[in-house]
PDB file of C-alpha atoms in Angstrom:
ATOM      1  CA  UNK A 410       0.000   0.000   0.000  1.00  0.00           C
ATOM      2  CA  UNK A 411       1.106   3.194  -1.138  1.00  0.00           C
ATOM      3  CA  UNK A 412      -0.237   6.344   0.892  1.00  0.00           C
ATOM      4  CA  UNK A 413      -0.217  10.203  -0.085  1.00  0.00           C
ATOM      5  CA  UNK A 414      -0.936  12.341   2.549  1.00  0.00           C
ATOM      6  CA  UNK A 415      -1.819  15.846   2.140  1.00  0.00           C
ATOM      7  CA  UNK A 416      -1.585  19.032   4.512  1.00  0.00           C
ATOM      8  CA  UNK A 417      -3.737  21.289   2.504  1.00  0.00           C
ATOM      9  CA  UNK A 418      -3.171  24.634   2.404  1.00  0.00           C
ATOM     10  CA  UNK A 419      -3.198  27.852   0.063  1.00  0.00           C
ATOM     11  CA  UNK A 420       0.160  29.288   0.911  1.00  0.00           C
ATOM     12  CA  UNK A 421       1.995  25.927   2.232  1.00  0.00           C
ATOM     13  CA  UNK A 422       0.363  22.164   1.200  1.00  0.00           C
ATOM     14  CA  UNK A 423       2.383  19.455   2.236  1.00  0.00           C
ATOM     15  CA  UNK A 424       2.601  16.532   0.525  1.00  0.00           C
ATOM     16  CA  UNK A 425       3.814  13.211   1.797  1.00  0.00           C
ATOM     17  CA  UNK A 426       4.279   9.494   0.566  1.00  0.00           C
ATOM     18  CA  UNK A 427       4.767   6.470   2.667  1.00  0.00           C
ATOM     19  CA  UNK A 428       5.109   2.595   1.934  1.00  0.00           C
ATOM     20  CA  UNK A 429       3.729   0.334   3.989  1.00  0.00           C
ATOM     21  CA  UNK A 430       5.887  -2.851   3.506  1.00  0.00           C
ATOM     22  CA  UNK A 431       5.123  -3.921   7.048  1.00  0.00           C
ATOM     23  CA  UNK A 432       2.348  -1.716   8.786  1.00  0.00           C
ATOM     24  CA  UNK A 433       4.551  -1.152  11.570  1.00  0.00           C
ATOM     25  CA  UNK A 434       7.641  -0.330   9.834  1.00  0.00           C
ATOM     26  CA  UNK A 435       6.519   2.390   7.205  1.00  0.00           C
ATOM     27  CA  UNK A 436       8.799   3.697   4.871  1.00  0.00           C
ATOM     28  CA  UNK A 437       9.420   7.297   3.199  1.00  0.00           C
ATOM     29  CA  UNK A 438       9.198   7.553  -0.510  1.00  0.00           C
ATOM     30  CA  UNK A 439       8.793  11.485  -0.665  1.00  0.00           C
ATOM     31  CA  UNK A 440       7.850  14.573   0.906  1.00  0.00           C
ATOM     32  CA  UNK A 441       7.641  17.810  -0.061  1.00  0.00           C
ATOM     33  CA  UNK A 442       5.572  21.490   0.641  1.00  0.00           C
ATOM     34  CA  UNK A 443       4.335  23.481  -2.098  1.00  0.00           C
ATOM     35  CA  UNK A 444       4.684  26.792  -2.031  1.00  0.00           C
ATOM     36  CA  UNK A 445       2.816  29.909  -3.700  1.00  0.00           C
ATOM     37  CA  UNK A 446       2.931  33.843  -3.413  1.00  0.00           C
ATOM     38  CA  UNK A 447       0.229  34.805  -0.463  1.00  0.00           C
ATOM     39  CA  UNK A 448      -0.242  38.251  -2.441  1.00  0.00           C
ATOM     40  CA  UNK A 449      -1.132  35.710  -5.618  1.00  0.00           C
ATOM     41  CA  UNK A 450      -4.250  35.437  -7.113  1.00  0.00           C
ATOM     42  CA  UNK A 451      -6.039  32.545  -6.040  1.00  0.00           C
ATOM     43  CA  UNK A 452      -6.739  30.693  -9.479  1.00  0.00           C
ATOM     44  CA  UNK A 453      -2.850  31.237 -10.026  1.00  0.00           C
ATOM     45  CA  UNK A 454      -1.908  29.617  -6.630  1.00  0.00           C
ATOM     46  CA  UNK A 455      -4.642  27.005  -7.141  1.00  0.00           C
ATOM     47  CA  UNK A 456      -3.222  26.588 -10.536  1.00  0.00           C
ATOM     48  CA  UNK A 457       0.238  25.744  -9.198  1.00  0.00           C
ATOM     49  CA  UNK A 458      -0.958  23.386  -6.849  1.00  0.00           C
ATOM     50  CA  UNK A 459      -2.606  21.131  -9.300  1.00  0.00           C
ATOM     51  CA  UNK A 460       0.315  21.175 -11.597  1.00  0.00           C
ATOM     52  CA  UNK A 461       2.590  20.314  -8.523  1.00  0.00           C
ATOM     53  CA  UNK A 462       0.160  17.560  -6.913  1.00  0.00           C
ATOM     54  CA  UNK A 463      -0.614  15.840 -10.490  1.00  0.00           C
ATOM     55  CA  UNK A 464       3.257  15.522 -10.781  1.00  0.00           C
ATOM     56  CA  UNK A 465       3.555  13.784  -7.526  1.00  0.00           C
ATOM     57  CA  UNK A 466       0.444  11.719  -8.818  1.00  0.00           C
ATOM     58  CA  UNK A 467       2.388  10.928 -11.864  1.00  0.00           C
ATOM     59  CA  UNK A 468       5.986  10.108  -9.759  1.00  0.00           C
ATOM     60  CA  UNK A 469       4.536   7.863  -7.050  1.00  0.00           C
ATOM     61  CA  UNK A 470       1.538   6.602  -8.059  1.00  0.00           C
ATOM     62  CA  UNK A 471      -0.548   6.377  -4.545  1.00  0.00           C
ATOM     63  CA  UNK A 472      -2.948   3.342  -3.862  1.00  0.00           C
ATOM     64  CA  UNK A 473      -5.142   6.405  -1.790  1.00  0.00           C
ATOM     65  CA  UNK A 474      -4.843   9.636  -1.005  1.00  0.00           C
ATOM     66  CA  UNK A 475      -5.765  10.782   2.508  1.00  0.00           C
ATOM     67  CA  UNK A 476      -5.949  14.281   3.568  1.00  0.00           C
ATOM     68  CA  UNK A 477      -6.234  16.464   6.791  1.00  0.00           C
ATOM     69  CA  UNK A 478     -10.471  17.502   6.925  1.00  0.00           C
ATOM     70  CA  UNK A 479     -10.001  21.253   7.344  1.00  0.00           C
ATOM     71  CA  UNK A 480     -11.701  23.337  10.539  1.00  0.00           C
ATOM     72  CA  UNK A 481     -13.234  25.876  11.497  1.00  0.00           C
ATOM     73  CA  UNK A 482     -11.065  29.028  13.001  1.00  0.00           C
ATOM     74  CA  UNK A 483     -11.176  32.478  13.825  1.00  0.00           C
ATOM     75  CA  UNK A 484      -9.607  33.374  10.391  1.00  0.00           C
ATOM     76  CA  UNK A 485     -12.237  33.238   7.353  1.00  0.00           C
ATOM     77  CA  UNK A 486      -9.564  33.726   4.758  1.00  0.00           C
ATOM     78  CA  UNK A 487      -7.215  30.655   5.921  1.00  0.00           C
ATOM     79  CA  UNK A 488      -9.910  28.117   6.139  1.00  0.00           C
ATOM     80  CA  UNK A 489     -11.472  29.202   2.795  1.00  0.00           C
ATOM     81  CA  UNK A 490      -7.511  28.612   1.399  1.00  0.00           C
ATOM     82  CA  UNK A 491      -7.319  25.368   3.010  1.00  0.00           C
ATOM     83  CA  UNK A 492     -10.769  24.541   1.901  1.00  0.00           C
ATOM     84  CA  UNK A 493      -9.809  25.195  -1.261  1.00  0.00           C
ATOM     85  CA  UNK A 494      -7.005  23.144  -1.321  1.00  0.00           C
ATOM     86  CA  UNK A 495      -8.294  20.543   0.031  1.00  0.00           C
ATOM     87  CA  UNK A 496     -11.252  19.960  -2.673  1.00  0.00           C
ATOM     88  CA  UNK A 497      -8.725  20.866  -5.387  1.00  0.00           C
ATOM     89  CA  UNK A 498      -6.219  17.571  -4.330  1.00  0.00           C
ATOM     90  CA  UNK A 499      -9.246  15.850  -3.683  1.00  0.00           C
ATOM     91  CA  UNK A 500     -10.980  15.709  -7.083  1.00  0.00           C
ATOM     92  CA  UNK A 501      -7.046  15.500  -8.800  1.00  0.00           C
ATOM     93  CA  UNK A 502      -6.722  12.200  -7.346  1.00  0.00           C
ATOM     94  CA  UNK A 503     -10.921  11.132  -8.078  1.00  0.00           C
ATOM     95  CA  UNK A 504     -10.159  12.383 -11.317  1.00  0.00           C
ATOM     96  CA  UNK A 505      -7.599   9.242 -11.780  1.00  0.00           C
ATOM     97  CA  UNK A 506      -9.369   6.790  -9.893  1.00  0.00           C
ATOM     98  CA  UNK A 507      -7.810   7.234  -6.564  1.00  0.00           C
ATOM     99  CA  UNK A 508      -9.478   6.387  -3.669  1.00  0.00           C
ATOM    100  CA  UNK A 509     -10.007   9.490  -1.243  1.00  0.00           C
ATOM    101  CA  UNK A 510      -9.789   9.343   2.460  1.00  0.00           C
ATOM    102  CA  UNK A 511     -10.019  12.443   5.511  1.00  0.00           C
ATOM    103  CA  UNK A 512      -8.915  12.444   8.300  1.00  0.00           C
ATOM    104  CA  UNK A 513      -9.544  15.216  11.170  1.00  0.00           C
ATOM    105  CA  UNK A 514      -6.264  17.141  12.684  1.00  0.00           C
ATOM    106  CA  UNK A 515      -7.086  15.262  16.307  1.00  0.00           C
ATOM    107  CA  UNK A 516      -7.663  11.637  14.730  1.00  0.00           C
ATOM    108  CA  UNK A 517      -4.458  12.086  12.588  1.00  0.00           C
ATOM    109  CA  UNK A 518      -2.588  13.086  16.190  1.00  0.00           C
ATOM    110  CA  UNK A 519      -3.888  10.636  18.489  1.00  0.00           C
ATOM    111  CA  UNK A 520      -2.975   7.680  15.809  1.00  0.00           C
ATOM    112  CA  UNK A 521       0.970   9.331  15.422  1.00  0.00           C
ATOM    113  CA  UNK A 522       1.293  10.015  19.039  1.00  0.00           C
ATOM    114  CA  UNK A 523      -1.714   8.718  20.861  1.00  0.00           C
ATOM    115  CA  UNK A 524      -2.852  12.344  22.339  1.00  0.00           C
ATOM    116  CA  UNK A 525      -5.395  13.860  20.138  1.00  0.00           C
ATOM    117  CA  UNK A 526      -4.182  17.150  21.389  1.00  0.00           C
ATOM    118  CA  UNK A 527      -0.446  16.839  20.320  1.00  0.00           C
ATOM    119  CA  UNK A 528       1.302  20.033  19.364  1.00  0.00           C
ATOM    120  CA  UNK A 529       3.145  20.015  16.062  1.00  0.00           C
ATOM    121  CA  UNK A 530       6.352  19.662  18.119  1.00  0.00           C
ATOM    122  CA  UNK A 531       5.304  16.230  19.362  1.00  0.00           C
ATOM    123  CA  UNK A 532       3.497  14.963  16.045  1.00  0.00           C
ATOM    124  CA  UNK A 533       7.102  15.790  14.302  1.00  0.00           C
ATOM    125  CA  UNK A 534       8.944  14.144  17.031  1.00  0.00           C
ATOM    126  CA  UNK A 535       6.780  10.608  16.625  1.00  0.00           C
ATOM    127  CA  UNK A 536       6.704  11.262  12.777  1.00  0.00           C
ATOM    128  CA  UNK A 537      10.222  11.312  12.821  1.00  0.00           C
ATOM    129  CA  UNK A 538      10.486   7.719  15.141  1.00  0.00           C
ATOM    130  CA  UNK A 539       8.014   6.055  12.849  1.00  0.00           C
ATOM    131  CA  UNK A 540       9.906   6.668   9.508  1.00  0.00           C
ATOM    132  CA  UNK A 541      13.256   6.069  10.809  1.00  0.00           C
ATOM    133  CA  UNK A 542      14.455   9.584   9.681  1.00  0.00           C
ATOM    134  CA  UNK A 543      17.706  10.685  10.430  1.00  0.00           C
ATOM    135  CA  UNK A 544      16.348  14.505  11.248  1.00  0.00           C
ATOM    136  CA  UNK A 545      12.824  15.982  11.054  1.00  0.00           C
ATOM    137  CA  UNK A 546      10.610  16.963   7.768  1.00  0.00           C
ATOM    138  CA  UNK A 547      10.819  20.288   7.710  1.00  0.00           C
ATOM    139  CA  UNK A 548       8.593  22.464   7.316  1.00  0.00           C
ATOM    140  CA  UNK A 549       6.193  21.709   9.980  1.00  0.00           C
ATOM    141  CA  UNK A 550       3.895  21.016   6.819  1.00  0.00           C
ATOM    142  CA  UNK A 551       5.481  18.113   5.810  1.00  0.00           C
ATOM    143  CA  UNK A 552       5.816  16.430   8.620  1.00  0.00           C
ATOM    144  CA  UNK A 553       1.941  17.115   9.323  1.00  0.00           C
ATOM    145  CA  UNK A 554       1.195  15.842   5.602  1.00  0.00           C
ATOM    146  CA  UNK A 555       3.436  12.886   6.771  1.00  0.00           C
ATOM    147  CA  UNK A 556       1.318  12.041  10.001  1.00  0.00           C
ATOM    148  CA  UNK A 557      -1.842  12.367   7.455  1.00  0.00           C
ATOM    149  CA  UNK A 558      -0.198   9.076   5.532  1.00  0.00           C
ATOM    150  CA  UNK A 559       0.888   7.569   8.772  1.00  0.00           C
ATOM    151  CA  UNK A 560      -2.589   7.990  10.652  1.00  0.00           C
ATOM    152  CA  UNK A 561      -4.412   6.572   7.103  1.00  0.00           C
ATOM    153  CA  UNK A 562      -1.516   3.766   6.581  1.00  0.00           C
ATOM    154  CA  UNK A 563      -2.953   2.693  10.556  1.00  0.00           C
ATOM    155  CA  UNK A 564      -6.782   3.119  10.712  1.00  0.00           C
ATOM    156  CA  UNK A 565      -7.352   2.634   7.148  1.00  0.00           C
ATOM    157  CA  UNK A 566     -10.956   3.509   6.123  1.00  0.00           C
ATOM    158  CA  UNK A 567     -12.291   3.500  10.339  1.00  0.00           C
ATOM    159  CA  UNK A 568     -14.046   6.927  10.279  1.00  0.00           C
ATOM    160  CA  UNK A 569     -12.331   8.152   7.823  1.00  0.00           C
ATOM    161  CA  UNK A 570     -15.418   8.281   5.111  1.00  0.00           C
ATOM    162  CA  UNK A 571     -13.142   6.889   2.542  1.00  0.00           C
ATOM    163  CA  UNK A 572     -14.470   6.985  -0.708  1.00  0.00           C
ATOM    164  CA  UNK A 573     -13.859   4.394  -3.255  1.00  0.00           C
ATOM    165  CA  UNK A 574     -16.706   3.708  -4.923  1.00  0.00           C
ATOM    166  CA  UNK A 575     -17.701   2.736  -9.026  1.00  0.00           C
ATOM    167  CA  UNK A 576     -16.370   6.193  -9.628  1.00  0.00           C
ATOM    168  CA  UNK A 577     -12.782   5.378  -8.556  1.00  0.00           C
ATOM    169  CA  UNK A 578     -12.549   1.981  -9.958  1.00  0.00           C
ATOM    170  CA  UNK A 579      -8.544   1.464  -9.966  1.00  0.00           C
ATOM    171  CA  UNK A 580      -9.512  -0.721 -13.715  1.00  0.00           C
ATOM    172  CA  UNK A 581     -10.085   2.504 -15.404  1.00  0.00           C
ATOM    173  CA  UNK A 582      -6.483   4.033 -14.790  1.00  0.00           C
ATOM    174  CA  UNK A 583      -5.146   2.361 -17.644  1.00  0.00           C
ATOM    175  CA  UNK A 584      -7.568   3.155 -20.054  1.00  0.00           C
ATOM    176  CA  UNK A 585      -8.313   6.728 -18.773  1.00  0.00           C
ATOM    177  CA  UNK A 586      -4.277   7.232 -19.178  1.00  0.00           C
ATOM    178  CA  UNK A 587      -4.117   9.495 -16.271  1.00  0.00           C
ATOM    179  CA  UNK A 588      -2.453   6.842 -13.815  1.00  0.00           C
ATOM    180  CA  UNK A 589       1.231   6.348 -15.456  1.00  0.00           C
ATOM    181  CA  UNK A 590       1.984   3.004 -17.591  1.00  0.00           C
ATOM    182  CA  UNK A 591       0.634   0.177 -15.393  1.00  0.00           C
ATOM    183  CA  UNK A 592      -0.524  -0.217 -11.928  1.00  0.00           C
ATOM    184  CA  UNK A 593       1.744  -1.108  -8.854  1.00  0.00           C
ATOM    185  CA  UNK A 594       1.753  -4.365  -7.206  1.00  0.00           C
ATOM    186  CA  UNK A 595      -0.747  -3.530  -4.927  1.00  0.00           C
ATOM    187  CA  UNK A 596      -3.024  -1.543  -6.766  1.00  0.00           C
ATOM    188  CA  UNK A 597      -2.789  -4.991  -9.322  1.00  0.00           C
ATOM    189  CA  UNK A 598      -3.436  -6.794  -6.005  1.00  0.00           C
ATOM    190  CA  UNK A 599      -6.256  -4.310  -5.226  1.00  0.00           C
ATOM    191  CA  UNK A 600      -7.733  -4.902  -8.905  1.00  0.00           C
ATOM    192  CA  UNK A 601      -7.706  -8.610  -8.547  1.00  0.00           C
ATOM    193  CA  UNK A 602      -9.766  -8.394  -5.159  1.00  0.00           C
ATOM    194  CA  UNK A 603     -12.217  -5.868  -6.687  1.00  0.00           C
ATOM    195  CA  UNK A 604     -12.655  -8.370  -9.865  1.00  0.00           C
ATOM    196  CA  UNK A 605     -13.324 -10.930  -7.548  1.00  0.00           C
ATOM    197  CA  UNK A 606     -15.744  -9.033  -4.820  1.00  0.00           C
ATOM    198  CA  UNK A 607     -17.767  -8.188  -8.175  1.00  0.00           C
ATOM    199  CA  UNK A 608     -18.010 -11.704  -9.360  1.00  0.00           C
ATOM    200  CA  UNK A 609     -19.466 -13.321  -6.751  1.00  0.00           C
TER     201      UNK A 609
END
């Protein structure tokens, strides 16, 4: 299983990808933060994400994609970014098929670190353990879009209103083109077991 995990936000939206090989032991395949101009226009910014987060799409080819549900605050302006951010990542990956997972900011910190109130101090620190890195993500963004793929990687679909339904049927990558050459082993494992569910 291959997770992306997403941090989304206007200004900074991390992006992280983990392995599972064991569930225990996950491993880093990439991490990164995309950046755009605050004083931007918003279609430009927006813009910048896609072409940055179908890239990644492209490079790693994620079996899901889960990402951090965005909340309410005080400031109207950063939750409408985040908001925005989040529903653009999330209809990039429906658009190839990818299954589509959230996860809120005190599920994703009580599966890293086992307090749902963690501070981004302590969900770096555990992010850090669990990946066997030799320093911390940084910016905090990555880490955080890091934890998203850990938290996902551990309680799977378990309140996390995953969505892979006929839409997102991993069969239609190839012939939609959008998903790279083939499949990975496990999404080829994941077709199998679809193939099967539906023929019984």
């Amino acid at each position: 299983m291959r997770v992306l995990g997403v941090d989304p936000g206007l200004t900074r939206c991390g992006i992280g990808v983990i392995d599972s090989g064991r569930a225990s032991r996950p491993s880093l395949v990439a991490v990164d933060v995309i950046r755009t101009d605050a004083y931007g226009a918003s279609d430009v910014r927006l813009g910048l994400i896609a072409d940055a987060f179908d890239r990644f799409l492209d490079d790693c080819r994620p079996d899901v994609v889960a990402i951090e549900r965005p909340f309410a605050r005080s400031d109207v302006s950063t939750i409408m970014g985040t908001a925005q951010a989040s529903g653009l990542t999330m209809g990039l990956a429906a658009r190839r098929g990818i299954p589509v997972a959230m996860h809120t900011p005190s599920e994703i910190k009580k599966a890293v670190s086992g307090n749902g109130r963690a501070d981004k101090k302590q969900v770096t620190n555990m992010v850090t353990r669990i990946l066997r890195l030799d320093e911390p993500p940084k910016p905090a963004d990555a880490a955080d879009a890091l934890a998203v793929a850990i938290c996902h990687l551990w309680r799977g679909a378990v309140g996390a209103q995953s969505t892979p339904g006929s839409t997102k049927d991993v069969l239609a990558r190839r012939a939609q083109g959008l998903q790279g050459s083939g499949m990975t082993k496990a999404q080829e494992q994941w077709a199998a077991a679809i193939r099967t569910a539906k023929s019984r």
